[in-house]
Amino acid sequence: IGIGDVSGHGLSAGITALIQQAAFQSSVFTSLSLGKLVQPYELYNIVNKVLCRLNSERIGSDKFMTQNYFYEKDGNFLFAGAHEIALLYDNKEEKIIELTGCSKETAFMGLSSHIDSKTSSGTFRMEEGDILVLYTDGIIEAKDHFSSQFGLTNLSHILLTHYRLNAAELIKKILSKVHAHAIEG
């Protein structure tokens, strides 16, 4: 699983996202074809090198991006990268766990081909009934009329109070609350 966000908007940002997606897909396909599990930090390093080379050398773009990669097997997750803090609803403990290791543990993609994201490696486990929420900054940075951001606290509150909803309903609830925050203030 991957989630990320490219800096800026427009054609060069879109091309950066496509480069990342192509590099990600080809790396995963190659690893599966060879029967070798590529750790999330290795995947991050590979994709970053491709992104740096094509982005700066081929298209002359200065775009960079946040990105997290997750690998799951039997409820155990490995992850690496630098994006937003992930939220995990722990059903057994009935609490929210902020996976802070998903944020700012390595350099953003596209800035330097010399990144070693091993420092951003982390693990967590999910049990039945647990919920993992991954999002981009458009959710937590949505502003009301007073420039007050929606924030991680509000997102956590929604998850804590609506954890019984299925995934589609939970997404709809989050988007509804963010929209109301931005419109109504």
PDB file of C-alpha atoms in Angstrom:
ATOM      1  CA  ILE A   1       0.000   0.000   0.000  1.00  0.00           C
ATOM      2  CA  GLY A   2       1.268   3.473  -0.739  1.00  0.00           C
ATOM      3  CA  ILE A   3       0.036   6.964   0.066  1.00  0.00           C
ATOM      4  CA  GLY A   4       1.651  10.261  -0.755  1.00  0.00           C
ATOM      5  CA  ASP A   5       1.276  13.834  -1.882  1.00  0.00           C
ATOM      6  CA  VAL A   6       3.204  15.809  -4.503  1.00  0.00           C
ATOM      7  CA  SER A   7       4.198  19.418  -3.845  1.00  0.00           C
ATOM      8  CA  GLY A   8       2.288  21.964  -5.857  1.00  0.00           C
ATOM      9  CA  HIS A   9      -0.279  21.480  -8.583  1.00  0.00           C
ATOM     10  CA  GLY A  10      -0.486  21.275 -12.339  1.00  0.00           C
ATOM     11  CA  LEU A  11       1.215  19.254 -15.031  1.00  0.00           C
ATOM     12  CA  SER A  12       4.642  18.859 -13.405  1.00  0.00           C
ATOM     13  CA  ALA A  13       3.043  17.680 -10.132  1.00  0.00           C
ATOM     14  CA  GLY A  14       0.927  15.190 -12.097  1.00  0.00           C
ATOM     15  CA  ILE A  15       3.972  13.895 -13.964  1.00  0.00           C
ATOM     16  CA  THR A  16       5.815  13.489 -10.649  1.00  0.00           C
ATOM     17  CA  ALA A  17       2.922  11.419  -9.283  1.00  0.00           C
ATOM     18  CA  LEU A  18       2.885   9.258 -12.418  1.00  0.00           C
ATOM     19  CA  ILE A  19       6.646   8.676 -12.219  1.00  0.00           C
ATOM     20  CA  GLN A  20       6.264   7.593  -8.591  1.00  0.00           C
ATOM     21  CA  GLN A  21       3.370   5.252  -9.407  1.00  0.00           C
ATOM     22  CA  ALA A  22       5.200   3.666 -12.346  1.00  0.00           C
ATOM     23  CA  ALA A  23       8.394   3.202 -10.334  1.00  0.00           C
ATOM     24  CA  PHE A  24       6.401   1.745  -7.426  1.00  0.00           C
ATOM     25  CA  GLN A  25       4.456  -0.691  -9.630  1.00  0.00           C
ATOM     26  CA  SER A  26       7.520  -1.852 -11.555  1.00  0.00           C
ATOM     27  CA  SER A  27       9.528  -2.343  -8.336  1.00  0.00           C
ATOM     28  CA  VAL A  28       6.757  -4.388  -6.738  1.00  0.00           C
ATOM     29  CA  PHE A  29       6.226  -6.423  -9.930  1.00  0.00           C
ATOM     30  CA  THR A  30       9.971  -7.121 -10.216  1.00  0.00           C
ATOM     31  CA  SER A  31      10.226  -8.135  -6.569  1.00  0.00           C
ATOM     32  CA  LEU A  32       7.253 -10.512  -6.914  1.00  0.00           C
ATOM     33  CA  SER A  33       8.669 -11.950 -10.144  1.00  0.00           C
ATOM     34  CA  LEU A  34      11.970 -12.665  -8.407  1.00  0.00           C
ATOM     35  CA  GLY A  35      10.277 -14.052  -5.309  1.00  0.00           C
ATOM     36  CA  LYS A  36      12.028 -11.528  -3.069  1.00  0.00           C
ATOM     37  CA  LEU A  37      10.239  -9.304  -0.591  1.00  0.00           C
ATOM     38  CA  VAL A  38      11.427  -5.726  -0.987  1.00  0.00           C
ATOM     39  CA  GLN A  39      11.219  -4.019   2.400  1.00  0.00           C
ATOM     40  CA  PRO A  40       9.228  -0.762   2.412  1.00  0.00           C
ATOM     41  CA  TYR A  41      12.383   1.307   3.051  1.00  0.00           C
ATOM     42  CA  GLU A  42      14.129  -0.377   0.098  1.00  0.00           C
ATOM     43  CA  LEU A  43      11.110   0.355  -2.074  1.00  0.00           C
ATOM     44  CA  TYR A  44      11.175   3.991  -0.924  1.00  0.00           C
ATOM     45  CA  ASN A  45      14.883   4.264  -1.815  1.00  0.00           C
ATOM     46  CA  ILE A  46      14.408   2.692  -5.257  1.00  0.00           C
ATOM     47  CA  VAL A  47      11.410   4.841  -6.171  1.00  0.00           C
ATOM     48  CA  ASN A  48      13.161   7.945  -4.866  1.00  0.00           C
ATOM     49  CA  LYS A  49      16.204   7.327  -7.085  1.00  0.00           C
ATOM     50  CA  VAL A  50      13.964   6.913 -10.143  1.00  0.00           C
ATOM     51  CA  LEU A  51      11.980  10.012  -9.213  1.00  0.00           C
ATOM     52  CA  CYS A  52      15.131  12.105  -8.687  1.00  0.00           C
ATOM     53  CA  ARG A  53      16.638  11.032 -11.964  1.00  0.00           C
ATOM     54  CA  LEU A  54      13.571  11.493 -14.141  1.00  0.00           C
ATOM     55  CA  ASN A  55      12.243  14.521 -12.326  1.00  0.00           C
ATOM     56  CA  SER A  56      15.383  16.644 -12.310  1.00  0.00           C
ATOM     57  CA  GLU A  57      17.453  15.252 -15.172  1.00  0.00           C
ATOM     58  CA  ARG A  58      14.725  14.506 -17.708  1.00  0.00           C
ATOM     59  CA  ILE A  59      11.929  17.008 -17.129  1.00  0.00           C
ATOM     60  CA  GLY A  60      13.775  19.689 -15.145  1.00  0.00           C
ATOM     61  CA  SER A  61      11.196  19.763 -12.366  1.00  0.00           C
ATOM     62  CA  ASP A  62      11.832  20.704  -8.747  1.00  0.00           C
ATOM     63  CA  LYS A  63       8.797  18.807  -7.469  1.00  0.00           C
ATOM     64  CA  PHE A  64       9.115  16.578  -4.438  1.00  0.00           C
ATOM     65  CA  MET A  65       6.640  14.445  -2.573  1.00  0.00           C
ATOM     66  CA  THR A  66       5.767  12.821   0.696  1.00  0.00           C
ATOM     67  CA  GLN A  67       5.229   9.076   0.568  1.00  0.00           C
ATOM     68  CA  ASN A  68       4.664   6.111   2.868  1.00  0.00           C
ATOM     69  CA  TYR A  69       4.782   2.477   1.825  1.00  0.00           C
ATOM     70  CA  PHE A  70       3.173  -0.301   3.845  1.00  0.00           C
ATOM     71  CA  TYR A  71       3.514  -4.063   3.549  1.00  0.00           C
ATOM     72  CA  GLU A  72       1.005  -6.255   5.378  1.00  0.00           C
ATOM     73  CA  LYS A  73       1.081  -9.970   6.100  1.00  0.00           C
ATOM     74  CA  ASP A  74      -1.205 -11.699   8.589  1.00  0.00           C
ATOM     75  CA  GLY A  75      -2.043  -8.417  10.343  1.00  0.00           C
ATOM     76  CA  ASN A  76       1.600  -7.391  10.745  1.00  0.00           C
ATOM     77  CA  PHE A  77       2.596  -4.185   8.972  1.00  0.00           C
ATOM     78  CA  LEU A  78       6.009  -2.925   7.940  1.00  0.00           C
ATOM     79  CA  PHE A  79       6.249   0.679   6.787  1.00  0.00           C
ATOM     80  CA  ALA A  80       8.722   3.347   5.747  1.00  0.00           C
ATOM     81  CA  GLY A  81       8.720   6.861   4.371  1.00  0.00           C
ATOM     82  CA  ALA A  82       7.655  10.349   5.295  1.00  0.00           C
ATOM     83  CA  HIS A  83       4.049  11.470   4.941  1.00  0.00           C
ATOM     84  CA  GLU A  84       1.338  12.227   7.519  1.00  0.00           C
ATOM     85  CA  ILE A  85       0.853  10.646  10.945  1.00  0.00           C
ATOM     86  CA  ALA A  86      -1.326   7.566  10.419  1.00  0.00           C
ATOM     87  CA  LEU A  87      -4.170   6.864  12.836  1.00  0.00           C
ATOM     88  CA  LEU A  88      -4.885   3.386  14.155  1.00  0.00           C
ATOM     89  CA  TYR A  89      -8.076   2.679  16.046  1.00  0.00           C
ATOM     90  CA  ASP A  90      -7.265  -0.105  18.518  1.00  0.00           C
ATOM     91  CA  ASN A  91     -10.555  -1.976  18.936  1.00  0.00           C
ATOM     92  CA  LYS A  92      -9.433  -3.932  21.995  1.00  0.00           C
ATOM     93  CA  GLU A  93      -8.265  -0.836  23.882  1.00  0.00           C
ATOM     94  CA  GLU A  94     -10.929   1.427  22.304  1.00  0.00           C
ATOM     95  CA  LYS A  95      -8.382   4.161  21.672  1.00  0.00           C
ATOM     96  CA  ILE A  96      -6.560   5.961  18.887  1.00  0.00           C
ATOM     97  CA  ILE A  97      -2.867   5.312  18.378  1.00  0.00           C
ATOM     98  CA  GLU A  98      -0.972   7.955  16.416  1.00  0.00           C
ATOM     99  CA  LEU A  99       1.639   6.241  14.250  1.00  0.00           C
ATOM    100  CA  THR A 100       4.039   9.192  14.408  1.00  0.00           C
ATOM    101  CA  GLY A 101       6.786   7.151  12.737  1.00  0.00           C
ATOM    102  CA  CYS A 102       4.961   7.675   9.428  1.00  0.00           C
ATOM    103  CA  SER A 103       5.943  11.337   9.493  1.00  0.00           C
ATOM    104  CA  LYS A 104       9.264  13.168   9.161  1.00  0.00           C
ATOM    105  CA  GLU A 105      11.549  10.166   9.689  1.00  0.00           C
ATOM    106  CA  THR A 106      13.345  10.551   6.363  1.00  0.00           C
ATOM    107  CA  ALA A 107      13.707  13.103   3.577  1.00  0.00           C
ATOM    108  CA  PHE A 108      10.898  13.657   1.102  1.00  0.00           C
ATOM    109  CA  MET A 109      11.135  11.917  -2.261  1.00  0.00           C
ATOM    110  CA  GLY A 110      12.655  13.750  -5.177  1.00  0.00           C
ATOM    111  CA  LEU A 111      15.049  15.959  -3.225  1.00  0.00           C
ATOM    112  CA  SER A 112      18.166  13.794  -3.197  1.00  0.00           C
ATOM    113  CA  SER A 113      19.057  10.426  -4.671  1.00  0.00           C
ATOM    114  CA  HIS A 114      21.292   9.783  -1.618  1.00  0.00           C
ATOM    115  CA  ILE A 115      18.426   9.169   0.810  1.00  0.00           C
ATOM    116  CA  ASP A 116      18.554   6.052   2.970  1.00  0.00           C
ATOM    117  CA  SER A 117      15.082   5.733   4.439  1.00  0.00           C
ATOM    118  CA  LYS A 118      15.945   2.777   6.695  1.00  0.00           C
ATOM    119  CA  THR A 119      15.664   5.232   9.607  1.00  0.00           C
ATOM    120  CA  SER A 120      11.958   5.543   8.820  1.00  0.00           C
ATOM    121  CA  SER A 121      11.220   1.824   9.126  1.00  0.00           C
ATOM    122  CA  GLY A 122       8.518   0.856  11.566  1.00  0.00           C
ATOM    123  CA  THR A 123       6.042  -1.867  12.419  1.00  0.00           C
ATOM    124  CA  PHE A 124       2.600  -2.238  13.918  1.00  0.00           C
ATOM    125  CA  ARG A 125      -0.013  -4.935  14.215  1.00  0.00           C
ATOM    126  CA  MET A 126      -3.716  -4.833  13.462  1.00  0.00           C
ATOM    127  CA  GLU A 127      -6.299  -7.154  14.954  1.00  0.00           C
ATOM    128  CA  GLU A 128      -9.865  -7.768  13.833  1.00  0.00           C
ATOM    129  CA  GLY A 129     -11.941  -4.630  14.350  1.00  0.00           C
ATOM    130  CA  ASP A 130      -8.940  -2.280  14.216  1.00  0.00           C
ATOM    131  CA  ILE A 131      -9.055   0.556  11.684  1.00  0.00           C
ATOM    132  CA  LEU A 132      -6.140   2.231   9.912  1.00  0.00           C
ATOM    133  CA  VAL A 133      -6.735   5.752   8.582  1.00  0.00           C
ATOM    134  CA  LEU A 134      -4.335   7.115   5.976  1.00  0.00           C
ATOM    135  CA  TYR A 135      -4.975  10.579   4.571  1.00  0.00           C
ATOM    136  CA  THR A 136      -3.337  13.518   2.834  1.00  0.00           C
ATOM    137  CA  ASP A 137      -2.931  17.066   4.099  1.00  0.00           C
ATOM    138  CA  GLY A 138      -6.135  18.162   2.355  1.00  0.00           C
ATOM    139  CA  ILE A 139      -8.055  16.622   5.257  1.00  0.00           C
ATOM    140  CA  ILE A 140      -6.209  18.015   8.272  1.00  0.00           C
ATOM    141  CA  GLU A 141      -5.268  21.347   6.661  1.00  0.00           C
ATOM    142  CA  ALA A 142      -8.785  22.226   5.459  1.00  0.00           C
ATOM    143  CA  LYS A 143      -9.494  25.724   6.791  1.00  0.00           C
ATOM    144  CA  ASP A 144     -12.640  27.438   7.937  1.00  0.00           C
ATOM    145  CA  HIS A 145     -13.470  31.146   7.442  1.00  0.00           C
ATOM    146  CA  PHE A 146     -11.132  32.030  10.325  1.00  0.00           C
ATOM    147  CA  SER A 147      -8.195  30.057   8.820  1.00  0.00           C
ATOM    148  CA  SER A 148      -8.502  27.442  11.566  1.00  0.00           C
ATOM    149  CA  GLN A 149      -7.404  24.040  10.292  1.00  0.00           C
ATOM    150  CA  PHE A 150      -9.537  20.920  10.673  1.00  0.00           C
ATOM    151  CA  GLY A 151      -6.607  19.195  12.364  1.00  0.00           C
ATOM    152  CA  LEU A 152      -5.575  15.752  13.502  1.00  0.00           C
ATOM    153  CA  THR A 153      -7.597  16.067  16.719  1.00  0.00           C
ATOM    154  CA  ASN A 154     -10.870  16.379  14.787  1.00  0.00           C
ATOM    155  CA  LEU A 155      -9.940  13.479  12.524  1.00  0.00           C
ATOM    156  CA  SER A 156      -9.110  11.335  15.568  1.00  0.00           C
ATOM    157  CA  HIS A 157     -12.417  12.303  17.196  1.00  0.00           C
ATOM    158  CA  ILE A 158     -14.375  11.186  14.129  1.00  0.00           C
ATOM    159  CA  LEU A 159     -12.590   7.842  14.135  1.00  0.00           C
ATOM    160  CA  LEU A 160     -13.123   7.388  17.873  1.00  0.00           C
ATOM    161  CA  THR A 161     -16.852   8.163  17.693  1.00  0.00           C
ATOM    162  CA  HIS A 162     -17.669   6.441  14.382  1.00  0.00           C
ATOM    163  CA  TYR A 163     -15.446   3.347  14.421  1.00  0.00           C
ATOM    164  CA  ARG A 164     -18.464   1.064  13.982  1.00  0.00           C
ATOM    165  CA  LEU A 165     -19.123   2.385  10.466  1.00  0.00           C
ATOM    166  CA  ASN A 166     -17.897   0.379   7.497  1.00  0.00           C
ATOM    167  CA  ALA A 167     -15.025   1.837   5.457  1.00  0.00           C
ATOM    168  CA  ALA A 168     -17.220   3.579   2.867  1.00  0.00           C
ATOM    169  CA  GLU A 169     -19.449   5.121   5.550  1.00  0.00           C
ATOM    170  CA  LEU A 170     -16.439   6.238   7.599  1.00  0.00           C
ATOM    171  CA  ILE A 171     -14.881   7.938   4.578  1.00  0.00           C
ATOM    172  CA  LYS A 172     -18.192   9.655   3.837  1.00  0.00           C
ATOM    173  CA  LYS A 173     -18.435  10.817   7.471  1.00  0.00           C
ATOM    174  CA  ILE A 174     -14.884  12.225   7.422  1.00  0.00           C
ATOM    175  CA  LEU A 175     -15.458  14.076   4.152  1.00  0.00           C
ATOM    176  CA  SER A 176     -18.781  15.418   5.427  1.00  0.00           C
ATOM    177  CA  LYS A 177     -17.182  16.776   8.615  1.00  0.00           C
ATOM    178  CA  VAL A 178     -14.266  18.320   6.717  1.00  0.00           C
ATOM    179  CA  HIS A 179     -16.664  19.928   4.237  1.00  0.00           C
ATOM    180  CA  ALA A 180     -18.830  21.290   7.052  1.00  0.00           C
ATOM    181  CA  HIS A 181     -15.722  22.710   8.755  1.00  0.00           C
ATOM    182  CA  ALA A 182     -14.579  24.451   5.575  1.00  0.00           C
ATOM    183  CA  ILE A 183     -18.035  25.793   4.619  1.00  0.00           C
ATOM    184  CA  GLU A 184     -19.617  26.606   7.953  1.00  0.00           C
ATOM    185  CA  GLY A 185     -16.536  27.594   9.948  1.00  0.00           C
TER     186      GLY A 185
END
